[in-house]
Short mmCIF file of C-alpha atoms in Angstrom, two decimals:
data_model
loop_
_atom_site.label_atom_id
_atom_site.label_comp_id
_atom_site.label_asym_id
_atom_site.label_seq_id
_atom_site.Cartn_x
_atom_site.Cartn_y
_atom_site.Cartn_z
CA UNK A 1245 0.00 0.00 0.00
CA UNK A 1246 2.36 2.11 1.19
CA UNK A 1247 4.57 1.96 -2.17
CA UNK A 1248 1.61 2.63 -4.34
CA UNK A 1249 1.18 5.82 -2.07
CA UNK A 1250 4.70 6.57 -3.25
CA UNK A 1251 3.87 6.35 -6.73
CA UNK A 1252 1.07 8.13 -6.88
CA UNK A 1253 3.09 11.16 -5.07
CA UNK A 1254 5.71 10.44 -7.61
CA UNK A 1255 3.45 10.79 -10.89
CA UNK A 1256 1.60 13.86 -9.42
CA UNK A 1257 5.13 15.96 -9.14
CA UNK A 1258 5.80 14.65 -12.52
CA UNK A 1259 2.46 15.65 -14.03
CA UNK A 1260 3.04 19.13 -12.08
CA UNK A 1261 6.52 19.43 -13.68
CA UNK A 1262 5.12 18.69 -17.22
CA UNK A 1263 2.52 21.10 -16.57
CA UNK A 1264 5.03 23.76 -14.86
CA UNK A 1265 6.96 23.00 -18.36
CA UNK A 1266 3.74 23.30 -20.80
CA UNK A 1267 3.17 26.79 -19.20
CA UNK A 1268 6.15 27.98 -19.17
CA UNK A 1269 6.98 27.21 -22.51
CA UNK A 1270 3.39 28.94 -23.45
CA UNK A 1271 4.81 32.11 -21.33
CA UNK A 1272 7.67 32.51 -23.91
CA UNK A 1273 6.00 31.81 -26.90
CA UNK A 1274 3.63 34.75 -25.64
CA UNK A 1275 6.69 36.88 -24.86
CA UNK A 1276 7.95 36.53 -28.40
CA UNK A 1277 5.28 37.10 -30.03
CA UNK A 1278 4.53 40.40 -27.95
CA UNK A 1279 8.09 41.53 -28.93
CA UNK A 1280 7.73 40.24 -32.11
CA UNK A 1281 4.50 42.62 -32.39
CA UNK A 1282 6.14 45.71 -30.42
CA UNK A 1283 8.93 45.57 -32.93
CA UNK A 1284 6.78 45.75 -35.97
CA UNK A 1285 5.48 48.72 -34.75
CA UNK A 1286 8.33 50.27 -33.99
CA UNK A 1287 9.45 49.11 -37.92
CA UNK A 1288 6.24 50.96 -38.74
CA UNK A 1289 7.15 54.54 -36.80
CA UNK A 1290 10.82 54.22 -38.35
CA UNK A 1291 9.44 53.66 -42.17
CA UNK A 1292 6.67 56.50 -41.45
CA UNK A 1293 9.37 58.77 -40.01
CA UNK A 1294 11.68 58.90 -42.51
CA UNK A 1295 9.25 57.90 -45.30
CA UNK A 1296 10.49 55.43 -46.70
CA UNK A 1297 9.09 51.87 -46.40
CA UNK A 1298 11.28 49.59 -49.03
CA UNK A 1299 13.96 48.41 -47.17
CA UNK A 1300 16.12 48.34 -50.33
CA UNK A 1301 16.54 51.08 -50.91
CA UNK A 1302 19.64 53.15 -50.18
CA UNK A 1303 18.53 55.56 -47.18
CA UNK A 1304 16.10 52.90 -45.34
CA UNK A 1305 16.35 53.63 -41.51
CA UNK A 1306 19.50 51.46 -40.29
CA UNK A 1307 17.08 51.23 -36.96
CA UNK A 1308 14.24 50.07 -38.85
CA UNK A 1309 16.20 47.10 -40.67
CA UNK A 1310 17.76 46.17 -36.86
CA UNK A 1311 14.58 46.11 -35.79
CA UNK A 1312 12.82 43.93 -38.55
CA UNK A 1313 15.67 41.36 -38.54
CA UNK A 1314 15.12 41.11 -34.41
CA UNK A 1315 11.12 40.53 -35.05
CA UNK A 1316 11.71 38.27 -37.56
CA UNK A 1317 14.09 36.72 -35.02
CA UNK A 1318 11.44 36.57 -32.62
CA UNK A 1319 8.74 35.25 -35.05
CA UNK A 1320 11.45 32.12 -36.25
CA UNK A 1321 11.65 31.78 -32.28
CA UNK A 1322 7.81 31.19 -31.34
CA UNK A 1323 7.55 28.82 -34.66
CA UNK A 1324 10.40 27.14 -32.92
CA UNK A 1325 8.63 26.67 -29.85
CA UNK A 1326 6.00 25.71 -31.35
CA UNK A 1327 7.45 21.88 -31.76
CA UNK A 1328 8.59 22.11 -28.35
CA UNK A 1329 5.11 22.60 -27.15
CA UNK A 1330 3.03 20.04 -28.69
CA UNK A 1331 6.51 17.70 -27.54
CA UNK A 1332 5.69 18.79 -24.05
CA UNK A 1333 1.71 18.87 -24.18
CA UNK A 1334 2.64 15.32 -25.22
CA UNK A 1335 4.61 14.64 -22.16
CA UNK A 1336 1.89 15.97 -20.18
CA UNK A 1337 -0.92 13.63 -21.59
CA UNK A 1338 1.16 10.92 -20.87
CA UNK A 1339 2.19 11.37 -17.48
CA UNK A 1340 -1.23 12.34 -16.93
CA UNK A 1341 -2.87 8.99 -18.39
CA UNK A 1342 0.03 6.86 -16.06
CA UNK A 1343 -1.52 8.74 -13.07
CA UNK A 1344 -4.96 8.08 -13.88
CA UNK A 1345 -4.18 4.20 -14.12
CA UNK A 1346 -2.44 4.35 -10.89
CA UNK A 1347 -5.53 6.03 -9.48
CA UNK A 1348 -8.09 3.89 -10.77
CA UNK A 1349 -6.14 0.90 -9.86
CA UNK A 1350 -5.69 2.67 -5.89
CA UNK A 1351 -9.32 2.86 -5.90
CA UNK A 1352 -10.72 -0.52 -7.28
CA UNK A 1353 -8.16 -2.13 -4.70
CA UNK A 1354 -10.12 0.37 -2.08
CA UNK A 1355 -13.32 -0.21 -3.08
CA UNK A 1356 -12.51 -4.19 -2.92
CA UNK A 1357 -11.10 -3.68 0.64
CA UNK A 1358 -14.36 -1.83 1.44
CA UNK A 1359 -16.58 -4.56 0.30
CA UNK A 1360 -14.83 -6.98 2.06
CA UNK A 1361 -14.81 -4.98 5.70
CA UNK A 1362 -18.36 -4.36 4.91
CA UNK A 1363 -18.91 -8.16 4.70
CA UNK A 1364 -17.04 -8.94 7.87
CA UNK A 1365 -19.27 -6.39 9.60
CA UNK A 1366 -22.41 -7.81 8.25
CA UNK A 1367 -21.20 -11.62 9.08
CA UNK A 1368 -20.61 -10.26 12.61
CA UNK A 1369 -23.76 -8.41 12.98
CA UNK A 1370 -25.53 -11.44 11.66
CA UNK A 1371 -24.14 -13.60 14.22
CA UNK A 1372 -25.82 -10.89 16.98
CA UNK A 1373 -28.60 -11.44 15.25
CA UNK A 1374 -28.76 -15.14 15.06
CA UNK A 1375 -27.70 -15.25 19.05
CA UNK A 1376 -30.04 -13.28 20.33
CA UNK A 1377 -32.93 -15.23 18.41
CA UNK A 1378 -31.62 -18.45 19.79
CA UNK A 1379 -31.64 -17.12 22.84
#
């Protein structure tokens, strides 16, 4: 009993930890894309500024063109994470269906233990019941 006890703790901090990892791997896929989004705006002011929006040609802000490569940076970075997060949401299904089986098992074996104390009681409160007819 006491070593299923242990496992269940055990696949509870696991599920946790996949869960702590889902989320924060969610947390910086948000983060990039806000950056990604605060930089394209800030591409935007630059282009409107000095009016001039093709970056090929000669007098395009150098500030502009930093910031486009960064958010285009950040944008490869969230598609990145992207794998990483179905990998993990994996993980977390998993761990989550090895818990559940643990459970269920913990509770049939509880429910069978129940039964069975339930069955002692009524035997004894039969045998009351039989010896005080008798007598």
């Amino acid at each position: 009993m006491k070593s299923r006890d242990t496992l269940i703790r055990l696949r509870r901090f696991q599920v946790d930890e996949k869960r702590r990892r889902v989320t924060q791997i969610e947390m910086m896929k948000a983060d990039f894309t806000r950056m990604a989004t605060e930089l394209d705006r800030e591409v935007a002011h630059e282009e409107s500024r000095a009016g001039i929006s093709d970056p090929a040609h000669f007098a395009y802000p150098t500030y502009a063109r930093a910031a486009a490569t960064r958010r285009d940076n950040m944008r490869h970075s969230a598609a990145a994470l992207e794998g990483q997060l179905a990998e993990a949401q994996a993980e977390l299904g998993e761990a989550f269906e090895e818990l559940k089986k643990i459970e269920i098992l913990e509770d049939r074996e509880r429910s069978a233990e129940r039964a069975a104390e339930a069955a002692r009681d009524q035997a004894a409160m039969d045998g009351i019941g039989l010896s005080r007819i008798r007598a």
